[in-house]
XYZ file of C-alpha atoms in Angstrom:
786
model
C -33.053 -29.312 -78.943
C -33.742 -32.626 -77.226
C -32.799 -34.468 -80.444
C -29.487 -32.585 -80.668
C -28.727 -33.434 -77.031
C -29.401 -37.111 -77.610
C -27.160 -37.108 -80.691
C -24.393 -35.410 -78.727
C -24.727 -37.904 -75.875
C -24.588 -40.800 -78.349
C -21.395 -39.405 -79.861
C -19.791 -39.065 -76.437
C -20.644 -42.676 -75.639
C -19.598 -44.126 -78.997
C -16.326 -42.319 -79.803
C -14.309 -43.470 -76.773
C -15.436 -47.051 -77.389
C -14.084 -46.914 -80.947
C -10.753 -45.456 -79.826
C -10.218 -48.071 -77.138
C -11.358 -51.029 -79.230
C -9.215 -54.149 -78.969
C -8.767 -56.988 -81.382
C -11.766 -59.231 -80.763
C -10.747 -62.108 -83.017
C -7.364 -63.416 -84.114
C -6.647 -65.621 -87.142
C -3.136 -67.090 -87.201
C -1.547 -68.598 -90.327
C 1.273 -70.872 -89.158
C 3.751 -71.517 -91.964
C 6.426 -74.098 -91.271
C 10.006 -73.160 -92.187
C 9.273 -69.917 -94.050
C 12.358 -67.642 -94.138
C 11.840 -63.886 -94.019
C 14.517 -63.044 -96.583
C 12.911 -65.263 -99.233
C 9.420 -63.948 -98.594
C 10.625 -60.357 -98.883
C 12.522 -61.200 -102.058
C 9.436 -62.445 -103.877
C 7.127 -59.761 -102.496
C 9.487 -57.135 -103.920
C 10.030 -59.002 -107.192
C 7.634 -58.208 -110.026
C 6.179 -60.782 -112.396
C 6.985 -61.539 -116.015
C 5.219 -60.461 -119.210
C 1.701 -59.280 -118.542
C 2.436 -58.767 -114.841
C 4.913 -55.920 -115.026
C 4.851 -53.811 -111.890
C 2.918 -56.406 -109.926
C 4.413 -58.374 -107.046
C 4.866 -62.091 -107.465
C 3.042 -62.365 -104.131
C 0.328 -59.718 -104.559
C -1.891 -60.702 -101.637
C 0.935 -60.764 -99.099
C 2.136 -57.418 -100.434
C -1.345 -55.906 -100.228
C -2.399 -57.312 -96.860
C 0.819 -57.150 -94.864
C 3.342 -54.941 -96.654
C 1.027 -52.105 -97.674
C -1.732 -52.391 -95.089
C -0.185 -54.159 -92.120
C 2.923 -54.550 -89.992
C 6.064 -56.386 -91.124
C 8.708 -57.314 -88.559
C 12.014 -57.109 -90.402
C 13.956 -58.938 -87.690
C 11.971 -61.678 -86.025
C 13.905 -64.753 -84.877
C 13.275 -68.243 -83.620
C 14.721 -68.790 -80.171
C 16.532 -71.955 -79.153
C 17.123 -74.512 -81.893
C 15.438 -73.606 -85.175
C 13.522 -76.913 -85.213
C 9.777 -77.375 -85.528
C 8.838 -78.927 -82.171
C 10.913 -76.577 -79.960
C 10.124 -73.507 -82.079
C 6.355 -74.040 -82.164
C 6.378 -74.774 -78.434
C 7.777 -71.290 -77.794
C 5.351 -69.618 -80.188
C 2.345 -71.483 -78.781
C 3.129 -70.872 -75.103
C 5.239 -67.728 -74.742
C 7.246 -69.629 -72.110
C 10.828 -70.826 -71.972
C 11.668 -74.140 -73.610
C 10.295 -77.387 -72.291
C 10.847 -79.254 -75.588
C 14.401 -79.382 -76.907
C 14.171 -81.622 -79.946
C 11.722 -83.201 -82.343
C 11.990 -86.349 -80.224
C 13.259 -86.836 -76.678
C 13.844 -89.912 -74.533
C 13.836 -90.339 -70.772
C 17.374 -91.389 -69.864
C 16.309 -93.760 -67.061
C 13.495 -95.591 -68.884
C 13.888 -94.613 -72.564
C 10.249 -93.552 -72.649
C 9.774 -91.779 -75.984
C 8.416 -88.260 -76.433
C 7.755 -88.321 -80.182
C 6.535 -84.788 -80.862
C 6.159 -85.030 -84.648
C 4.464 -88.407 -85.045
C 1.308 -86.896 -86.549
C -0.094 -89.914 -88.355
C 0.175 -92.134 -85.310
C -1.899 -89.558 -83.435
C -4.460 -88.991 -86.197
C -5.115 -92.631 -87.017
C -4.947 -93.755 -83.417
C -7.184 -91.013 -82.075
C -10.535 -92.859 -82.314
C -9.194 -95.974 -80.543
C -6.433 -94.498 -78.378
C -6.918 -92.937 -74.989
C -4.710 -90.012 -76.006
C -6.581 -86.817 -76.742
C -3.647 -84.453 -77.482
C -0.320 -84.571 -79.279
C 2.658 -85.453 -77.025
C 3.896 -81.858 -76.853
C 0.549 -80.683 -75.493
C 0.532 -83.446 -72.875
C 3.992 -82.308 -71.818
C 2.845 -78.693 -71.467
C -0.166 -79.759 -69.427
C 2.085 -81.738 -67.094
C 4.277 -78.661 -66.637
C 1.239 -76.443 -66.016
C 1.950 -74.296 -69.081
C -1.125 -73.169 -71.068
C -1.125 -72.770 -74.835
C -2.327 -69.582 -76.490
C -5.461 -71.435 -77.597
C -6.203 -72.350 -73.964
C -7.016 -68.692 -73.231
C -10.238 -69.212 -75.217
C -13.184 -71.422 -74.232
C -13.618 -74.580 -76.283
C -16.604 -73.236 -78.197
C -14.705 -70.060 -79.168
C -11.799 -71.669 -80.971
C -10.915 -73.444 -84.195
C -7.567 -75.207 -84.438
C -6.065 -76.808 -87.523
C -3.817 -79.885 -87.439
C -0.344 -79.022 -86.140
C 2.572 -79.903 -83.871
C 0.928 -78.847 -80.608
C -2.490 -80.300 -81.407
C -5.069 -79.798 -78.674
C -7.718 -82.445 -79.341
C -9.045 -83.383 -82.760
C -12.297 -82.546 -84.509
C -13.131 -85.756 -86.331
C -15.968 -84.276 -88.392
C -13.343 -82.832 -90.799
C -11.965 -86.225 -91.800
C -14.862 -87.503 -93.942
C -14.402 -84.438 -96.138
C -10.672 -85.068 -96.312
C -11.152 -88.655 -97.456
C -13.654 -87.643 -100.113
C -11.229 -85.067 -101.511
C -8.285 -87.486 -101.370
C -10.059 -90.389 -103.043
C -11.433 -88.122 -105.762
C -8.040 -86.578 -106.522
C -5.544 -89.401 -105.909
C -4.610 -92.904 -106.878
C -3.853 -95.372 -104.049
C -0.140 -94.975 -104.764
C -0.365 -91.195 -104.431
C -2.239 -91.593 -101.181
C 0.573 -93.711 -99.703
C 3.326 -91.529 -101.155
C 2.276 -88.648 -98.926
C 3.821 -90.348 -95.901
C 7.169 -90.010 -97.641
C 6.923 -86.878 -99.761
C 3.973 -84.735 -98.722
C 1.830 -85.205 -101.849
C -1.920 -85.226 -102.619
C -3.861 -86.360 -99.598
C -2.292 -83.833 -97.267
C -3.352 -81.291 -99.879
C -6.881 -82.605 -99.377
C -6.415 -82.255 -95.629
C -5.266 -78.648 -95.964
C -8.120 -77.758 -98.326
C -10.714 -79.269 -96.014
C -9.174 -77.490 -93.013
C -9.270 -74.209 -94.924
C -12.944 -74.766 -95.736
C -13.647 -75.464 -92.062
C -11.790 -72.330 -91.005
C -13.708 -70.135 -93.457
C -16.975 -71.637 -92.277
C -16.048 -70.861 -88.653
C -15.220 -67.255 -89.576
C -18.946 -66.776 -90.164
C -19.638 -67.560 -86.510
C -19.114 -64.455 -84.326
C -18.736 -66.697 -81.285
C -15.405 -68.087 -82.576
C -12.587 -65.768 -81.462
C -9.427 -67.827 -82.075
C -8.670 -69.555 -85.388
C -5.433 -70.954 -86.726
C -4.286 -72.753 -89.844
C -1.037 -74.672 -90.271
C 0.726 -75.440 -93.543
C 3.985 -77.338 -94.024
C 4.009 -77.092 -97.830
C 6.936 -74.696 -98.122
C 9.041 -76.590 -95.556
C 8.482 -79.894 -97.426
C 9.437 -78.399 -100.792
C 12.476 -76.510 -99.498
C 13.883 -79.633 -97.848
C 13.523 -81.573 -101.085
C 14.845 -79.027 -103.571
C 16.571 -75.656 -103.717
C 15.032 -75.023 -107.147
C 13.758 -71.446 -107.401
C 10.653 -72.342 -109.405
C 9.522 -75.064 -106.990
C 9.967 -72.874 -103.936
C 8.279 -69.913 -105.663
C 5.265 -72.072 -106.530
C 4.924 -73.008 -102.841
C 4.986 -69.325 -101.912
C 2.463 -68.479 -104.628
C 0.136 -71.097 -103.140
C 0.624 -69.462 -99.736
C -0.104 -66.064 -101.249
C -3.373 -67.345 -102.711
C -4.289 -68.794 -99.315
C -3.702 -65.391 -97.697
C -5.995 -63.863 -100.283
C -8.786 -66.352 -99.691
C -8.654 -66.024 -95.922
C -8.351 -62.212 -96.003
C -11.401 -62.064 -98.263
C -13.303 -64.392 -95.938
C -12.372 -62.200 -92.968
C -13.639 -59.114 -94.818
C -17.009 -60.827 -95.260
C -17.183 -62.048 -91.650
C -19.191 -60.494 -88.772
C -16.107 -59.318 -86.843
C -14.095 -58.058 -89.831
C -13.362 -54.630 -88.344
C -11.910 -56.111 -85.151
C -10.114 -59.142 -86.572
C -6.330 -59.498 -86.697
C -4.704 -61.726 -89.315
C -1.240 -62.921 -88.294
C 1.252 -64.832 -90.443
C 4.080 -66.457 -88.472
C 6.751 -69.059 -89.183
C 8.564 -71.177 -86.631
C 12.022 -70.755 -88.172
C 13.764 -69.965 -91.445
C 15.449 -72.235 -93.989
C 19.102 -72.396 -94.985
C 18.647 -73.037 -98.692
C 20.724 -71.906 -101.672
C 20.159 -72.431 -105.390
C 23.902 -72.983 -105.878
C 24.517 -75.570 -103.124
C 23.310 -79.127 -102.765
C 22.824 -79.770 -99.040
C 25.067 -82.642 -97.954
C 24.139 -85.211 -95.301
C 26.248 -87.123 -92.811
C 24.985 -90.376 -91.285
C 25.621 -90.436 -87.538
C 23.789 -93.734 -87.105
C 26.397 -95.437 -89.281
C 29.219 -93.522 -87.614
C 28.221 -94.487 -84.072
C 27.693 -98.086 -85.267
C 31.279 -98.162 -86.523
C 34.387 -98.933 -84.484
C 35.591 -95.377 -85.010
C 32.404 -94.042 -83.382
C 32.412 -96.514 -80.491
C 30.504 -99.492 -82.004
C 27.249 -98.442 -80.349
C 23.756 -99.844 -80.683
C 21.871 -96.697 -81.744
C 18.322 -95.829 -80.708
C 16.320 -93.542 -83.038
C 12.649 -92.653 -83.421
C 12.374 -93.685 -87.094
C 14.110 -96.045 -89.488
C 17.286 -94.524 -90.970
C 17.096 -93.803 -94.701
C 13.415 -94.693 -94.863
C 13.163 -94.359 -98.629
C 15.189 -97.549 -98.994
C 13.032 -99.654 -96.648
C 9.439 -100.866 -96.866
C 9.284 -100.824 -93.075
C 10.168 -97.142 -93.257
C 6.588 -96.578 -94.417
C 5.324 -97.533 -90.954
C 3.943 -94.277 -89.505
C 3.435 -95.701 -86.015
C 7.001 -96.519 -85.036
C 8.750 -94.355 -82.427
C 11.591 -96.656 -81.428
C 14.148 -98.235 -83.762
C 17.425 -99.769 -82.594
C 20.172 -100.142 -85.178
C 22.698 -102.703 -83.850
C 26.407 -102.385 -84.370
C 28.146 -105.313 -86.072
C 31.358 -104.274 -84.322
C 30.094 -104.101 -80.721
C 32.949 -105.028 -78.416
C 31.067 -106.331 -75.361
C 27.348 -106.007 -76.210
C 27.198 -108.149 -79.353
C 23.697 -109.515 -79.833
C 22.314 -107.362 -77.002
C 21.076 -104.351 -78.982
C 17.441 -104.790 -77.882
C 18.478 -104.828 -74.223
C 21.321 -102.338 -74.242
C 21.200 -99.482 -76.759
C 24.019 -97.138 -75.806
C 23.395 -94.049 -77.960
C 20.152 -92.173 -78.595
C 19.834 -89.861 -81.556
C 17.095 -87.575 -82.863
C 16.857 -88.873 -86.421
C 15.330 -85.627 -87.727
C 18.687 -83.939 -87.349
C 18.709 -81.113 -89.873
C 21.629 -78.810 -88.992
C 22.194 -80.245 -85.557
C 22.323 -83.566 -83.723
C 21.301 -84.155 -80.109
C 23.365 -87.090 -78.862
C 22.652 -89.027 -75.672
C 25.351 -91.480 -74.576
C 24.921 -94.199 -71.963
C 26.473 -93.266 -68.657
C 30.190 -93.988 -68.773
C 30.155 -95.693 -65.369
C 27.548 -98.155 -66.666
C 29.977 -99.082 -69.439
C 32.932 -99.659 -67.124
C 30.880 -101.625 -64.599
C 29.271 -103.809 -67.271
C 32.613 -104.589 -68.908
C 34.142 -105.557 -65.557
C 31.086 -107.590 -64.545
C 31.161 -109.353 -67.886
C 34.811 -110.275 -67.274
C 34.379 -111.600 -63.741
C 31.037 -113.349 -64.395
C 31.628 -114.953 -67.780
C 35.374 -115.101 -68.384
C 37.972 -117.333 -66.828
C 40.529 -114.801 -65.716
C 43.867 -115.508 -64.076
C 43.628 -115.018 -60.319
C 45.637 -111.809 -60.211
C 43.671 -110.259 -63.091
C 40.352 -111.316 -61.557
C 41.340 -109.788 -58.224
C 42.374 -106.538 -59.932
C 39.137 -106.467 -61.938
C 37.040 -106.875 -58.780
C 38.982 -104.103 -57.050
C 38.468 -101.858 -60.070
C 34.753 -102.684 -60.102
C 34.208 -101.609 -56.508
C 36.494 -98.602 -56.883
C 34.288 -97.486 -59.781
C 31.106 -97.992 -57.745
C 32.583 -96.173 -54.745
C 33.082 -93.059 -56.874
C 29.371 -92.774 -57.641
C 27.823 -94.598 -54.682
C 26.986 -91.561 -52.524
C 25.665 -89.465 -55.410
C 23.548 -92.263 -56.887
C 22.119 -93.196 -53.494
C 21.067 -89.597 -52.887
C 19.391 -89.614 -56.275
C 17.531 -92.834 -55.460
C 16.460 -91.508 -52.065
C 15.079 -88.385 -53.733
C 13.355 -90.509 -56.364
C 11.759 -92.683 -53.661
C 10.356 -89.602 -51.941
C 9.042 -88.266 -55.245
C 7.398 -91.577 -56.127
C 5.731 -91.718 -52.729
C 4.193 -88.323 -53.444
C 3.257 -89.557 -56.917
C 1.442 -92.525 -55.377
C -0.824 -90.162 -53.459
C -1.445 -88.218 -56.614
C -2.282 -91.403 -58.517
C -4.809 -92.385 -55.854
C -6.496 -88.985 -56.064
C -6.460 -89.115 -59.848
C -8.055 -92.559 -59.851
C -10.969 -91.193 -57.808
C -11.313 -88.280 -60.225
C -11.377 -90.596 -63.238
C -13.849 -92.960 -61.584
C -16.191 -90.046 -60.933
C -16.342 -89.021 -64.594
C -19.656 -89.607 -66.434
C -19.835 -92.653 -68.659
C -21.978 -90.860 -71.261
C -21.990 -87.244 -72.428
C -24.788 -85.037 -73.656
C -24.492 -83.064 -76.892
C -24.256 -79.885 -74.849
C -21.352 -81.258 -72.792
C -19.590 -82.471 -75.931
C -19.983 -79.013 -77.498
C -18.082 -77.607 -74.497
C -15.301 -80.207 -74.802
C -16.043 -81.776 -71.417
C -15.719 -85.300 -72.801
C -12.220 -84.467 -74.025
C -11.261 -83.054 -70.618
C -12.320 -86.354 -69.068
C -10.150 -88.313 -71.512
C -7.207 -86.107 -70.577
C -7.604 -87.040 -66.913
C -7.605 -90.738 -67.830
C -4.463 -90.283 -69.955
C -2.683 -88.580 -67.044
C -3.536 -91.482 -64.767
C -2.216 -94.046 -67.253
C 0.943 -91.990 -67.845
C 1.710 -91.627 -64.143
C 1.248 -95.349 -63.551
C 3.592 -96.170 -66.441
C 6.194 -93.704 -65.223
C 5.972 -95.011 -61.676
C 6.562 -98.582 -62.837
C 9.495 -97.646 -65.074
C 11.291 -95.547 -62.451
C 10.716 -98.186 -59.768
C 12.278 -100.878 -61.946
C 15.287 -98.646 -62.640
C 15.706 -97.814 -58.941
C 15.476 -101.472 -57.886
C 18.300 -102.490 -60.225
C 20.559 -99.568 -59.261
C 20.031 -100.265 -55.538
C 20.986 -103.899 -56.135
C 24.137 -102.773 -57.962
C 25.131 -100.335 -55.211
C 24.512 -102.967 -52.547
C 27.307 -105.183 -53.918
C 30.279 -105.556 -51.566
C 33.641 -107.277 -52.122
C 33.154 -109.495 -49.068
C 30.115 -111.404 -50.300
C 30.237 -110.848 -54.048
C 29.369 -114.047 -55.862
C 29.131 -113.557 -59.639
C 27.107 -116.722 -59.987
C 24.204 -115.152 -58.133
C 23.373 -112.529 -60.712
C 22.390 -112.025 -64.312
C 23.598 -108.903 -66.067
C 20.139 -107.362 -66.400
C 19.732 -107.607 -62.612
C 22.687 -105.253 -62.087
C 22.743 -103.043 -65.200
C 19.287 -101.670 -66.111
C 18.251 -102.673 -69.644
C 17.042 -99.966 -72.030
C 18.444 -97.189 -69.878
C 21.183 -94.631 -70.417
C 21.403 -93.738 -66.733
C 22.637 -90.358 -65.444
C 24.118 -87.698 -67.695
C 27.835 -87.845 -68.429
C 30.322 -85.267 -67.192
C 32.679 -83.396 -69.507
C 35.488 -85.695 -68.303
C 33.393 -88.747 -69.195
C 32.721 -87.424 -72.682
C 36.454 -86.936 -73.226
C 37.384 -90.345 -71.744
C 34.414 -92.422 -72.846
C 34.866 -96.203 -72.492
C 33.598 -98.227 -75.460
C 35.044 -101.652 -74.627
C 38.079 -103.584 -73.508
C 41.368 -102.807 -75.118
C 42.481 -105.254 -77.796
C 44.900 -106.895 -75.361
C 42.276 -107.427 -72.673
C 42.601 -106.371 -69.040
C 46.161 -105.376 -68.167
C 47.831 -105.043 -64.749
C 50.047 -102.213 -63.542
C 53.326 -102.907 -61.817
C 51.648 -102.716 -58.409
C 49.109 -105.400 -59.401
C 46.155 -103.043 -59.840
C 44.251 -102.669 -63.083
C 46.006 -100.499 -65.654
C 43.105 -98.268 -66.696
C 44.856 -96.657 -69.656
C 45.730 -99.996 -71.271
C 42.707 -102.072 -70.248
C 39.965 -100.040 -71.906
C 39.269 -98.592 -75.315
C 38.268 -94.926 -74.931
C 37.179 -92.050 -77.151
C 37.399 -88.294 -76.665
C 34.081 -87.492 -78.311
C 34.644 -83.746 -78.562
C 37.865 -83.952 -80.556
C 36.805 -87.097 -82.480
C 33.486 -85.679 -83.660
C 35.066 -82.393 -84.716
C 37.816 -84.205 -86.620
C 35.380 -86.116 -88.863
C 36.173 -85.205 -92.452
C 34.822 -86.513 -95.745
C 36.821 -87.162 -98.897
C 33.982 -86.977 -101.425
C 33.085 -83.305 -100.981
C 32.999 -81.705 -104.432
C 31.374 -78.387 -103.457
C 33.823 -75.593 -102.761
C 31.211 -73.695 -100.725
C 31.182 -76.468 -98.119
C 33.677 -77.513 -95.485
C 34.829 -81.149 -95.638
C 34.069 -81.310 -91.894
C 30.362 -81.854 -91.114
C 30.607 -80.646 -87.489
C 31.068 -76.928 -86.883
C 31.245 -76.911 -83.089
C 29.883 -78.811 -80.073
C 27.898 -77.504 -77.102
C 27.948 -79.181 -73.679
C 26.296 -78.195 -70.408
C 28.844 -77.560 -67.622
C 27.666 -77.776 -63.974
C 28.084 -74.502 -62.132
C 30.022 -76.035 -59.233
C 32.816 -77.211 -61.536
C 33.568 -73.592 -62.516
C 34.205 -72.263 -59.010
C 37.955 -72.847 -59.155
C 38.576 -71.738 -62.755
C 36.620 -68.460 -62.942
C 37.191 -65.202 -61.051
C 34.484 -63.938 -58.723
C 33.169 -61.349 -61.194
C 32.523 -64.073 -63.773
C 30.814 -66.639 -61.543
C 27.384 -67.573 -62.977
C 24.256 -68.313 -60.938
C 23.418 -71.469 -62.887
C 25.114 -74.028 -65.113
C 27.103 -72.812 -68.114
C 27.372 -73.793 -71.793
C 30.730 -74.848 -73.196
C 31.194 -74.199 -76.919
C 33.999 -76.371 -78.270
C 35.521 -76.111 -81.734
C 38.965 -77.386 -80.753
C 41.312 -77.053 -77.779
C 42.454 -73.618 -78.962
C 38.959 -72.341 -79.753
C 36.478 -72.823 -76.963
C 34.328 -70.530 -74.879
C 31.747 -70.469 -72.110
C 28.358 -68.792 -72.172
C 27.650 -67.729 -68.600
C 24.276 -66.684 -67.196
C 23.711 -64.541 -64.112
C 20.336 -63.061 -63.341
C 19.067 -61.650 -66.610
C 22.540 -61.169 -68.108
C 24.826 -63.214 -70.361
C 28.592 -63.288 -70.758
C 30.598 -64.871 -73.580
C 33.971 -65.870 -72.142
C 36.822 -67.377 -74.205
C 38.524 -70.130 -72.187
C 41.487 -72.446 -72.375
C 41.907 -76.183 -71.814
C 41.207 -75.971 -68.072
C 38.207 -73.649 -68.625
C 40.234 -70.732 -67.318
C 39.636 -67.322 -69.020
C 41.574 -66.738 -72.228
C 42.057 -63.909 -74.719
C 39.622 -63.008 -77.485
C 40.686 -64.277 -80.892
C 39.156 -65.113 -84.275
C 37.769 -68.584 -84.889
C 35.903 -68.990 -81.604
C 32.462 -70.642 -81.855
C 29.804 -68.143 -83.050
C 32.646 -66.021 -84.519
C 31.385 -62.829 -82.876
C 34.747 -61.101 -82.611
C 35.401 -61.007 -86.360
C 31.861 -60.785 -87.745
C 31.404 -57.539 -89.764
C 27.675 -57.535 -88.929
C 28.221 -57.311 -85.172
C 26.597 -54.001 -84.272
C 29.545 -52.872 -82.129
C 32.323 -50.633 -83.539
C 35.589 -52.489 -84.114
C 37.430 -50.235 -81.688
C 35.005 -51.105 -78.871
C 34.449 -54.797 -79.541
C 36.948 -56.340 -77.187
C 35.788 -54.155 -74.315
C 32.068 -54.683 -75.043
C 32.389 -58.428 -75.559
C 34.288 -58.725 -72.283
C 31.292 -57.566 -70.231
C 27.929 -58.886 -69.029
C 24.883 -57.684 -71.005
C 21.172 -58.371 -70.847
C 19.402 -60.274 -73.631
C 18.028 -57.138 -75.280
C 21.541 -55.663 -75.649
C 22.879 -58.960 -76.993
C 20.044 -59.381 -79.499
C 20.460 -55.867 -80.857
C 24.203 -56.433 -81.216
C 24.289 -59.911 -82.750
C 21.063 -60.558 -84.667
C 22.566 -59.730 -88.078
C 25.703 -61.812 -87.558
C 26.279 -65.157 -89.256
C 25.157 -67.063 -86.130
C 22.351 -64.636 -85.359
C 21.013 -64.983 -81.790
C 22.987 -68.134 -80.962
C 24.382 -66.663 -77.746
C 20.805 -66.349 -76.425
C 19.501 -69.562 -77.955
C 22.204 -71.876 -76.607
C 21.364 -71.214 -72.926
C 17.676 -71.487 -73.859
C 18.360 -74.931 -75.320
C 20.784 -76.333 -72.740
C 20.043 -74.609 -69.419
C 17.183 -74.163 -66.982
C 16.600 -71.164 -64.709
C 17.710 -71.662 -61.090
C 14.973 -72.928 -58.810
C 14.482 -74.171 -55.285
C 11.853 -76.879 -55.107
C 10.788 -78.180 -51.718
C 7.699 -80.022 -52.912
C 8.479 -83.597 -54.046
C 6.054 -83.370 -56.998
C 7.745 -80.191 -58.229
C 11.091 -81.971 -57.971
C 9.585 -84.921 -59.828
C 8.544 -82.703 -62.751
C 11.991 -81.128 -62.780
C 13.576 -84.604 -62.730
C 11.623 -85.637 -65.816
C 12.756 -82.519 -67.650
C 16.380 -83.201 -66.692
C 16.093 -86.839 -67.781
C 15.071 -85.740 -71.285
C 18.442 -84.058 -71.725
C 21.174 -85.277 -74.020
C 24.949 -85.110 -73.507
C 26.111 -83.408 -76.698
C 24.663 -80.869 -79.098
C 26.458 -81.001 -82.449
C 26.056 -78.012 -84.765
C 26.610 -78.603 -88.466
C 28.816 -76.592 -90.767
C 27.033 -74.515 -93.389
C 24.894 -76.625 -95.784
C 25.579 -79.874 -93.912
C 22.719 -81.809 -92.338
C 22.321 -84.820 -90.056
C 18.798 -85.790 -91.102
C 19.409 -89.541 -91.187
C 15.777 -90.346 -91.927
C 16.338 -89.013 -95.434
C 19.009 -86.397 -96.210
C 17.533 -83.069 -97.301
C 19.236 -81.900 -100.513
C 17.293 -78.652 -100.823
C 17.917 -76.977 -97.503
C 17.781 -77.342 -93.741
C 17.369 -75.566 -90.435
C 18.123 -76.348 -86.813
C 21.342 -74.424 -86.207
C 21.876 -70.732 -85.436
C 22.729 -69.513 -88.924
C 20.732 -66.371 -89.597
C 19.076 -68.012 -92.607
C 17.756 -70.687 -90.238
C 16.661 -68.474 -87.339
C 15.276 -65.496 -89.309
C 11.564 -66.269 -89.360
C 8.432 -64.384 -90.364
C 5.959 -62.357 -88.315
C 3.359 -60.198 -90.079
C 0.175 -58.514 -88.799
C -2.851 -56.976 -90.488
C -6.180 -55.960 -89.043
C -9.611 -54.503 -89.623
C -10.301 -50.804 -89.314
C -11.100 -50.973 -85.586
C -8.336 -53.392 -84.600
C -5.759 -50.689 -83.849
C -3.118 -52.455 -85.957
C -1.049 -49.894 -87.915
C -0.923 -49.870 -91.707
C 2.289 -49.952 -93.738
C 4.569 -50.200 -90.689
C 8.040 -51.778 -90.935
C 9.599 -52.728 -87.578
C 13.391 -52.992 -87.591
C 13.800 -53.649 -83.856
C 14.745 -57.310 -83.341
C 12.387 -59.604 -81.425
C 12.232 -63.354 -80.911
C 9.670 -66.114 -80.338
C 8.929 -65.160 -76.731
C 7.314 -61.909 -77.918
C 4.613 -63.611 -79.988
C 2.104 -64.680 -77.298
C 2.349 -61.525 -75.130
C 1.829 -59.362 -78.224
C -1.257 -61.315 -79.335
C -2.724 -61.150 -75.831
C -2.005 -57.419 -75.523
C -3.671 -56.736 -78.876
C -6.746 -58.534 -77.542
C -6.752 -56.594 -74.291
C -5.645 -59.613 -72.236
C -2.054 -58.827 -71.205
C -0.292 -61.254 -68.846
C 2.445 -59.716 -66.742
C 4.319 -62.939 -65.952
C 5.224 -63.905 -69.516
C 9.005 -63.614 -69.995
C 9.085 -62.051 -73.480
C 8.609 -58.345 -74.255
C 5.546 -57.086 -76.116
C 6.282 -55.654 -79.571
C 5.889 -52.005 -78.561
C 5.844 -50.647 -82.097
C 2.657 -52.651 -82.609
C 0.987 -52.420 -79.207
C 0.865 -48.855 -77.979
C 0.857 -48.224 -74.209
C -2.646 -47.660 -72.893
């Protein structure tokens, strides 16, 4: 009787524990650029002779399709680019990174998020301990998913948001590479992704499998860019299928290793991609070179700043993996000839894909520098000189109050930064000079290096911003009464290597690129004739009007640019919009041409798509507007109700359910994610300083490419691209499978649409660690309410 009672008591204690078991370990396979539609195609396709009835991707079919959870409609949010997309997936927070490279507008400090080799090779001798994207997240106080696990409980492969580096893997990598490759093959990887990265992946896989045997390790991830590399290079079915077959074999090896591991029953295997890929076997992706265009007279004769050498395959110096700043001078520069190193006037993310982020030097800088150049270096007739001086000070008067307020705010922020630097110096000085094996095993030595990096970064920032502020204050202090052009050099009044403040919409449509061919001209009243004295470009209409004459593919438009997106300050909309349409933050203007433009408005948690006219006043719905929602047959709103539904405010969930199958997918949600920030009131100077740095990484124009066009000036991608909001580019992959006690369903297909912000909260909820303040919804079909 006593034995029966003990058995009954044991059952009572054990059964509830099994029912409430959480995932105790997560293994994440991160696959760059993998599109859901292609993966499903080959999972459902059976093999050739001898493999009839068997999937071409048998392991993925077995693990995820038959015995796991497949999200049919999972989408990248924001631009479908690697650095922004992985930043969302790794943090679960709204975008901090908006391109694969960003530059600070005041100092042109580079944030080169994808410069892997510079990080890997420089790691032993550099003070940097993390990839640039991770440093940015730390500065913003945003943890990564991996940061929820103690150092000794995690294994991370090499990837975009790399937290530290485990150097003990590299000897194995070199042994594999040398054994399998010739020296030429080893070098070719920098260009094409060939053998030695294969050695790196194989060694990382071996390390991951070894760590699966350790029950202490609870977070493991593995990154592969093989498919993305192949799909960019070729649209060939066989080549892309081979890359997927290699992925399938990897899934099989890792799933088998999980099954043999101590925590098999409570382990979740997750396969996720950052974005899709717009690739077609019948279309050769066509590239357009914006470096050359901006260098040309038609584009403004700019000196162009990029993070890599354009068309690297044609240059030996393009092999340099450590470069993050390249200036391509314009041979046609009107007033900055020979000054490219000092005064680049356009910045461009060279890894363009289906979009280009364009930063233009502040238009007022251009006007002031042209006028200063005339009065300092040219012998002008007295009346023209007098008019030029009047125009110079009139130009400065228009911005003087705003720029002085900005400098006053910056001074207050830098004063607060000084105190922080002093405190940080004491913290760094107090760090141990040597570390025990136990401390190293806990990552404490790496934490100390991070503190030293922060100190160095803050000192560099402080110096750069101070130099900018000093020059701008000197410029604003000029007065007509005591202005003596002989006192100054140009770089004492116009900050070198700086784009200055963002441009307004008016500036972008009246952008000054030099003097007019006839020089400075006077009006009848003796003042400067602005219209005839300067050469200007309307960048919105000019960029959209670019057309090529050598397009031989009927599937492609001869115009590379589809539409343009520009941030519009909220205060400029007060007069043009009715009260019911006033947003609570800045808006996004989508511009295809004067007759086809619209605003995306944000208020609280709701969005509104509003067609507008030339003055940004509301206009009627019509076909051909950017995103083409009104006429898209896949819009999940009946035709009879579309105009009414589209004319209202809706929350993101309603928008995503309505638009995710359209040609431009979730673009209406992603554009505000990319261009806008949530409203905030920041009284603390250091909070304002962090917000300033985020604002200064912004660009002026976001160009979206027409279908199958790309702006990847580093080396045009003939196979396929991503970056825009085409559904092929945004439709990514999210699959789950788990052990018998993980609680993950088997054979479940989820049709409800979700996006990147749902990834981290879902993983944490599966592991019994939900965080209420994450903005994205948990995937409820996968995580049942407790």
